GROMACS .gro file of C-alpha atoms in nm:
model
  125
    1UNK     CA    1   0.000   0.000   0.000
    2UNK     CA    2   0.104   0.321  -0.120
    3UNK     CA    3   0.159   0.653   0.158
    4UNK     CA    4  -0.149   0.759  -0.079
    5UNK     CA    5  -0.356   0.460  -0.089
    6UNK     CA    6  -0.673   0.455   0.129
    7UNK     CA    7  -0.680   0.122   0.340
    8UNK     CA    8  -0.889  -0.179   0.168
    9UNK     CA    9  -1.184  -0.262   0.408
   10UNK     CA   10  -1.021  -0.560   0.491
   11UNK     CA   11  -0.746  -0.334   0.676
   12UNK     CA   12  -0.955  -0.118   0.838
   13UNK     CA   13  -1.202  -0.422   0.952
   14UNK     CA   14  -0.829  -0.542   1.114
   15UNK     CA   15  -0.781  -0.228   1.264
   16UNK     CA   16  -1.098  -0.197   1.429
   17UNK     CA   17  -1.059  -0.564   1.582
   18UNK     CA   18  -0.734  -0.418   1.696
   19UNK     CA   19  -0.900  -0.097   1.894
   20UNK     CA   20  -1.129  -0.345   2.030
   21UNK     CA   21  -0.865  -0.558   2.198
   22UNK     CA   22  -0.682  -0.255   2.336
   23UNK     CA   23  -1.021  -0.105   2.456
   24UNK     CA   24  -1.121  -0.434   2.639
   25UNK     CA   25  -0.756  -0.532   2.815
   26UNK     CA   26  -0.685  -0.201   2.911
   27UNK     CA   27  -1.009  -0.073   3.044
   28UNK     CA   28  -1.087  -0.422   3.248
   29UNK     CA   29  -0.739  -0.493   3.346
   30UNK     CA   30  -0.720  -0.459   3.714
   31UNK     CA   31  -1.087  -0.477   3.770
   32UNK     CA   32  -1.134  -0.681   4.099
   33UNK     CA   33  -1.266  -1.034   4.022
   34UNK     CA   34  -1.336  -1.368   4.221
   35UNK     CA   35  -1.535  -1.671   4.095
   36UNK     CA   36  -1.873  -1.582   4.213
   37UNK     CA   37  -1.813  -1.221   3.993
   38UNK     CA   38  -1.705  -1.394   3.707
   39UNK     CA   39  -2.011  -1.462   3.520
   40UNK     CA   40  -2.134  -1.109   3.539
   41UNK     CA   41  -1.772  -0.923   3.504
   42UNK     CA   42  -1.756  -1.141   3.161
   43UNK     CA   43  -2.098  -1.002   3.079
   44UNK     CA   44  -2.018  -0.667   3.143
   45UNK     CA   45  -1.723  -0.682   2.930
   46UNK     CA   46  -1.901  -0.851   2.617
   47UNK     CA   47  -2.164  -0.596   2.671
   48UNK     CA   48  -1.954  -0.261   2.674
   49UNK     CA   49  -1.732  -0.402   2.377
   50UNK     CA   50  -2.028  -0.482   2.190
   51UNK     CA   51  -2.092  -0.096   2.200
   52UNK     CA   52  -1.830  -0.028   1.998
   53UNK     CA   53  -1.864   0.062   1.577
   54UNK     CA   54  -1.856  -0.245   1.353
   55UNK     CA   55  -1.872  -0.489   1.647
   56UNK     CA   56  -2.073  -0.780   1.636
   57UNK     CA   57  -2.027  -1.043   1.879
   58UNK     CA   58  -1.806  -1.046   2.166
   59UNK     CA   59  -1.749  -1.374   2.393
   60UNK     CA   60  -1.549  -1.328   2.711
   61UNK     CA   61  -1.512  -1.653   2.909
   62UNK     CA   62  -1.293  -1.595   3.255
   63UNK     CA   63  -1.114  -1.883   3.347
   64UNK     CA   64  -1.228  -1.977   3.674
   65UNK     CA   65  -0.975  -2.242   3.732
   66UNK     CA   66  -0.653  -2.095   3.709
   67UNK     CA   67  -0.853  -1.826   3.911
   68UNK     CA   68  -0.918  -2.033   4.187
   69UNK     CA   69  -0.583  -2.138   4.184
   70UNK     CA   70  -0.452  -1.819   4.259
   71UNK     CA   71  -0.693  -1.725   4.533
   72UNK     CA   72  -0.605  -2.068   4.676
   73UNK     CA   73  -0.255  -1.932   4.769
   74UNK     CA   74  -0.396  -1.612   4.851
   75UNK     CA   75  -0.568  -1.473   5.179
   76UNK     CA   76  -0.786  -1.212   4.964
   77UNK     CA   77  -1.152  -1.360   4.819
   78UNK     CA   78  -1.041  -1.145   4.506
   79UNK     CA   79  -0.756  -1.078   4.250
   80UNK     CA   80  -0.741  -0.841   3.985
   81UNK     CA   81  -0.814  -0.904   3.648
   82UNK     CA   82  -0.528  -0.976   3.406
   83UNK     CA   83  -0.528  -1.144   3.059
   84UNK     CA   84  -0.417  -1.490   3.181
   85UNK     CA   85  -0.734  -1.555   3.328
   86UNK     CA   86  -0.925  -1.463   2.983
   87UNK     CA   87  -1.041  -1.588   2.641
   88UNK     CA   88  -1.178  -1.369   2.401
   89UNK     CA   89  -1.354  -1.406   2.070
   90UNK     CA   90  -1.426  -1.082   1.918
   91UNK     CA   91  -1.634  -1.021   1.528
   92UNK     CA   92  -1.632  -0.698   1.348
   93UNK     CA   93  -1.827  -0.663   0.998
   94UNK     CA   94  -1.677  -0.295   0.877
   95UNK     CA   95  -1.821  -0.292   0.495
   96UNK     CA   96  -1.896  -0.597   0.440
   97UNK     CA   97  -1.571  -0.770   0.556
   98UNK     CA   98  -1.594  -1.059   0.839
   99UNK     CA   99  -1.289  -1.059   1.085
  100UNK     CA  100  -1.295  -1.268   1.367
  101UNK     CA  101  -0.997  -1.246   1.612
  102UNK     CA  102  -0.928  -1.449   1.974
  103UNK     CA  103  -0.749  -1.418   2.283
  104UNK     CA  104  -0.581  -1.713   2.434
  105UNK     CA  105  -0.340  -1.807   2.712
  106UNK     CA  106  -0.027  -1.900   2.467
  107UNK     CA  107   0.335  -1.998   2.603
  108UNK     CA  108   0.239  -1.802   2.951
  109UNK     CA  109   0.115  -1.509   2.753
  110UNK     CA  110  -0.227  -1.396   2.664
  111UNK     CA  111  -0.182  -1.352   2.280
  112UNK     CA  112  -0.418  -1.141   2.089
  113UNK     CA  113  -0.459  -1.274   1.724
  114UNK     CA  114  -0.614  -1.286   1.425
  115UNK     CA  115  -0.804  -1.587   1.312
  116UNK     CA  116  -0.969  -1.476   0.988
  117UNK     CA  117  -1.050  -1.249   0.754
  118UNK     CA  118  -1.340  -1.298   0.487
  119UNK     CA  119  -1.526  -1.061   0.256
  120UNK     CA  120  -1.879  -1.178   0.283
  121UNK     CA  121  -2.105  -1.164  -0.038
  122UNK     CA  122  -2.351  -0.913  -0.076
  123UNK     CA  123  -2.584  -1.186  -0.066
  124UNK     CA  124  -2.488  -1.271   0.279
  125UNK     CA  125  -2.523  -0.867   0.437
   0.00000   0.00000   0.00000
C-alpha cells in the first residue's frame, strides 16, 4: 500500500478488531474479580465491547480455574483481572468484511490474534 492509498476494508475491519482488543484489556485490566463475579464481570465486558462501531459479537469466558488457583494461595476472596485468566472471541463486519480475532493463554502469555479475515457476499449482508 502506497503513503497515498486509502486502506482496503479488509485493513480497516483489522484495525478496528485491533481498537477493540486494546479497549477491552486495558479498560478491564485490574478490575477486581473472584469466581462468584465472574459470570457477570464477563458479561459486562461482552456488553460494553459490543458498544463499539462495527462490532458484532463479543465472547469473554474468565477462566475460573486458574482463578481459583490463585486465590487458593492467597488470603484475599479477590484478584485483579489480568489477561491470563481470559479468552476472548471478538467479530467486526466494517463494509462488508468478516474478521474474527481471539485471545488465548499462549506460552504463559495472553496472545491477541487474528483468526480470519473474509469478505462476505452481498448476498450474505
Amino acid at each position: 500500500m502506497s503513503p497515498n492509498e486509502p486502506p482496503t476494508d479488509a485493513q480497516t475491519a483489522c484495525f478496528e478488531a485491533g481498537i477493540k482488543f486494546g479497549s477491552l484489556y486495558h479498560q478491564f485490566a485490574g478490575t477486581p474479580v473472584s469466581p462468584e463475579s465472574a459470570p457477570s464481570l464477563a458479561t459486562a465486558i461482552e456488553e460494553s465491547i459490543e458498544n463499539q462501531p462495527h462490532c458484532t459479537e463479543v465472547t469473554v469466558a474468565v477462566r475460573t480455574e486458574e482463578l481459583e488457583a490463585e486465590l487458593a494461595e492467597s488470603t484475599a476472596d479477590y484478584t485483579e483481572l489480568t489477561g491470563r485468566f481470559l479468552e476472548v472471541e471478538i467479530v467486526v463486519d466494517y463494509e462488508g468484511c468478516e474478521v474474527r480475532t481471539r485471545m488465548e493463554m499462549e506460552d504463559g502469555y495472553p496472545l491477541m490474534r487474528l483468526e480470519s479475515v473474509r469478505e462476505r457476499a452481498s448476498s450474505d449482508r
